Short mmCIF file of C-alpha atoms in Angstrom, two decimals:
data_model
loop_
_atom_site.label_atom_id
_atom_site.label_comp_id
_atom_site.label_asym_id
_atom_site.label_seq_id
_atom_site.Cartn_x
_atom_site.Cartn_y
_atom_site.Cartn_z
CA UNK C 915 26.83 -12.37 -12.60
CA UNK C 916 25.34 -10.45 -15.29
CA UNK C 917 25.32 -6.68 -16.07
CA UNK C 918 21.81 -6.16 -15.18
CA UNK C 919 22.38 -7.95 -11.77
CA UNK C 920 25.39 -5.92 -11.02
CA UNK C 921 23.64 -3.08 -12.04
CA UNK C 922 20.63 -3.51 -9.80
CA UNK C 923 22.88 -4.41 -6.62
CA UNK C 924 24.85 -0.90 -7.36
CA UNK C 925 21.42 0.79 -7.09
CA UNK C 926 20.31 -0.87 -4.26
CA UNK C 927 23.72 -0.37 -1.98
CA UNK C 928 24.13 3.77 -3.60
CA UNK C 929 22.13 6.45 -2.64
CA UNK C 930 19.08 8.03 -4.79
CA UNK C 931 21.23 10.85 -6.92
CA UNK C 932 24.63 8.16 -6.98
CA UNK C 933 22.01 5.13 -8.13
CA UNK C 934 21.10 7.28 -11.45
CA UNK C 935 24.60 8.36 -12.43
CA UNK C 936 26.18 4.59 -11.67
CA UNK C 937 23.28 2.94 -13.76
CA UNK C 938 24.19 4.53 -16.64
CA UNK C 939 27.74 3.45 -16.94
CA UNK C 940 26.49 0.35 -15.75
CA UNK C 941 24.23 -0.83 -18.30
CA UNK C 942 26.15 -0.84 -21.26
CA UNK C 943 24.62 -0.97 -24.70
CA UNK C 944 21.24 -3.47 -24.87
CA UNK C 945 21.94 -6.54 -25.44
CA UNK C 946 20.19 -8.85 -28.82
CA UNK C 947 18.19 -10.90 -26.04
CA UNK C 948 14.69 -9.64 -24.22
CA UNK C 949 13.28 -11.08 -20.84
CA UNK C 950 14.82 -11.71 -17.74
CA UNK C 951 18.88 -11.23 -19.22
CA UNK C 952 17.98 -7.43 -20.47
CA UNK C 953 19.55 -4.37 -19.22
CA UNK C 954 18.51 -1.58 -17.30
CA UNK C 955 16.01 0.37 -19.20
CA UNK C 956 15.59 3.51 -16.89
CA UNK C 957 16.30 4.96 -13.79
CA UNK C 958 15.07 7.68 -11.79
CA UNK C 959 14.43 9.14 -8.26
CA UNK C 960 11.47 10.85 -6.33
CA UNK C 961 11.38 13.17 -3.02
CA UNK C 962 8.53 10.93 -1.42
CA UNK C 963 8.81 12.66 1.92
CA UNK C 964 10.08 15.29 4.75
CA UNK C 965 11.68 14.28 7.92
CA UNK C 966 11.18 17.30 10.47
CA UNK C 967 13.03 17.38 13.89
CA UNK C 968 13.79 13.78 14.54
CA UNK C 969 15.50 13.72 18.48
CA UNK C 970 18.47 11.56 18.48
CA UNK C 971 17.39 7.72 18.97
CA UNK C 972 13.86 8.06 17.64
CA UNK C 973 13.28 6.57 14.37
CA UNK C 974 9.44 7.64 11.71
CA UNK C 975 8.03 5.38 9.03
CA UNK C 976 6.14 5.47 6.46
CA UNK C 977 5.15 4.43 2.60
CA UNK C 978 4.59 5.06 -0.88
CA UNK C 979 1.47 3.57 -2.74
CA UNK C 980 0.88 2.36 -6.05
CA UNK C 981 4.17 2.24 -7.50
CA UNK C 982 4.38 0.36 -10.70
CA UNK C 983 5.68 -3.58 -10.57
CA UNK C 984 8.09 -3.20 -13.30
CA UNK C 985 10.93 -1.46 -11.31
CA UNK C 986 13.51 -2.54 -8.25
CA UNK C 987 13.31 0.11 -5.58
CA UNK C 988 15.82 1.60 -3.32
CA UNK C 989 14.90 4.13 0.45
CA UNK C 990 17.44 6.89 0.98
CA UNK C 991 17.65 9.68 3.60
CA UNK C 992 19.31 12.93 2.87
CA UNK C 993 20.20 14.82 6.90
CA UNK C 994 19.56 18.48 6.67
CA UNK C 995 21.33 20.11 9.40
CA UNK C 996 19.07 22.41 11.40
CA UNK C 997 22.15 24.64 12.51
CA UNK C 998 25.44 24.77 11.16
CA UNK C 999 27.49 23.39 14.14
CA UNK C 1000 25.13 20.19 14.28
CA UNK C 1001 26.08 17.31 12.95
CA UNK C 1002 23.02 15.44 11.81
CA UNK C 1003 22.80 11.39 10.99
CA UNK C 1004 20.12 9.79 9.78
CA UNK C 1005 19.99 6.44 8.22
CA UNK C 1006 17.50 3.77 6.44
CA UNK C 1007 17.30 1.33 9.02
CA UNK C 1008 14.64 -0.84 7.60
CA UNK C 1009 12.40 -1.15 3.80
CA UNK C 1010 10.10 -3.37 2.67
CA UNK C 1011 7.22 -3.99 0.15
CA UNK C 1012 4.10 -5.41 0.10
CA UNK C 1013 2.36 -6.95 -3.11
CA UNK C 1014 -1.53 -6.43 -3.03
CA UNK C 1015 -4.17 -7.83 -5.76
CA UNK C 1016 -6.80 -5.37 -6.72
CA UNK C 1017 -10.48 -6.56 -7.17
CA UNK C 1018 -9.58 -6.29 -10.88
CA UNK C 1019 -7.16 -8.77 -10.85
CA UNK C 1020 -4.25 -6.20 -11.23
CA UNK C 1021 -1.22 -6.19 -8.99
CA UNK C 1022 -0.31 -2.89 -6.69
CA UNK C 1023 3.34 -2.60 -4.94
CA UNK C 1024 3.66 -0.66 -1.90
CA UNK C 1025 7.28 0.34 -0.38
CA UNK C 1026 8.11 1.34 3.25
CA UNK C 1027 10.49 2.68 5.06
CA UNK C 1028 11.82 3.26 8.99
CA UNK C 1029 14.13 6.21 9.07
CA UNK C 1030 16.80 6.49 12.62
CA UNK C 1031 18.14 9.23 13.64
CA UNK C 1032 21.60 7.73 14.82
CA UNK C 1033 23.76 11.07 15.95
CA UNK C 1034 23.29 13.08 19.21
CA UNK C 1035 21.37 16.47 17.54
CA UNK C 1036 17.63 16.81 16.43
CA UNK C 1037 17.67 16.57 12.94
CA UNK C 1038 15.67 16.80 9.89
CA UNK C 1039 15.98 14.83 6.20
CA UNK C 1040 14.35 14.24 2.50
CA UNK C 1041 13.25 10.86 2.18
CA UNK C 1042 14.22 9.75 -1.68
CA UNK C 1043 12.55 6.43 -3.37
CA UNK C 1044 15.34 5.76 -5.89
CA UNK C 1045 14.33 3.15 -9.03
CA UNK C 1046 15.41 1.14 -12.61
CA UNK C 1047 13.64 -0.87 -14.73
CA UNK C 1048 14.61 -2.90 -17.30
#
């Protein structure tokens, strides 16, 4: 398995902020070859949206347009605690993407995501879109 594979699978299974700092150690220095076998070029992450009181059980969704074709995405949730005795759980439970062609023959990703709230309090989170490119 290569560097850039492992690297990519680290980013995917870590959170936004831990995706950033693990991609760095990760990649190594560049290697002589370009294409498919190159390493991980940059990395990043972007607040994309709020959760606000999510009841226990119920789950939101939504998307991000127009994000560029040349990274590998990864959905995280961040639970912010509305009182300091609650414990609050939310998770990812589902993310896709859908590929759309534009009339000028140009290609558009879009990512989504299902956020669950999986503890027993009404909660509220930061949605993160984590990314690397190579």
């Amino acid at each position: 398995m290569s560097k850039t594979t492992k690297a990519r699978r680290i980013g995917a299974m870590l959170g936004a902020a831990a995706a950033v700092a693990a991609l760095g150690a990760a990649a190594g220095p560049a290697p002589a070859v370009a294409g498919a076998d190159a390493e991980v070029g940059s990395a990043g992450a972007y607040k994309i949206a709020d959760v606000t009181a999510l009841a226990p059980g119920s789950s939101t969704s939504g998307g991000w347009n127009n994000t560029p074709t040349t990274r590998y995405y990864n959905v995280d949730v961040r639970p912010v605690a509305t009182t300091v005795t609650q414990s609050c759980q939310l998770e990812v439970t589902r993310q896709w993407r859908k590929q759309n062609w534009n009339a000028d023959n140009t290609r558009e990703l879009e990512i989504y995501w299902t956020v669950k709230n999986v503890g027993s309090y009404t909660c509220d989170g930061d949605v993160y879109l984590s990314w690397v490119s190579n």
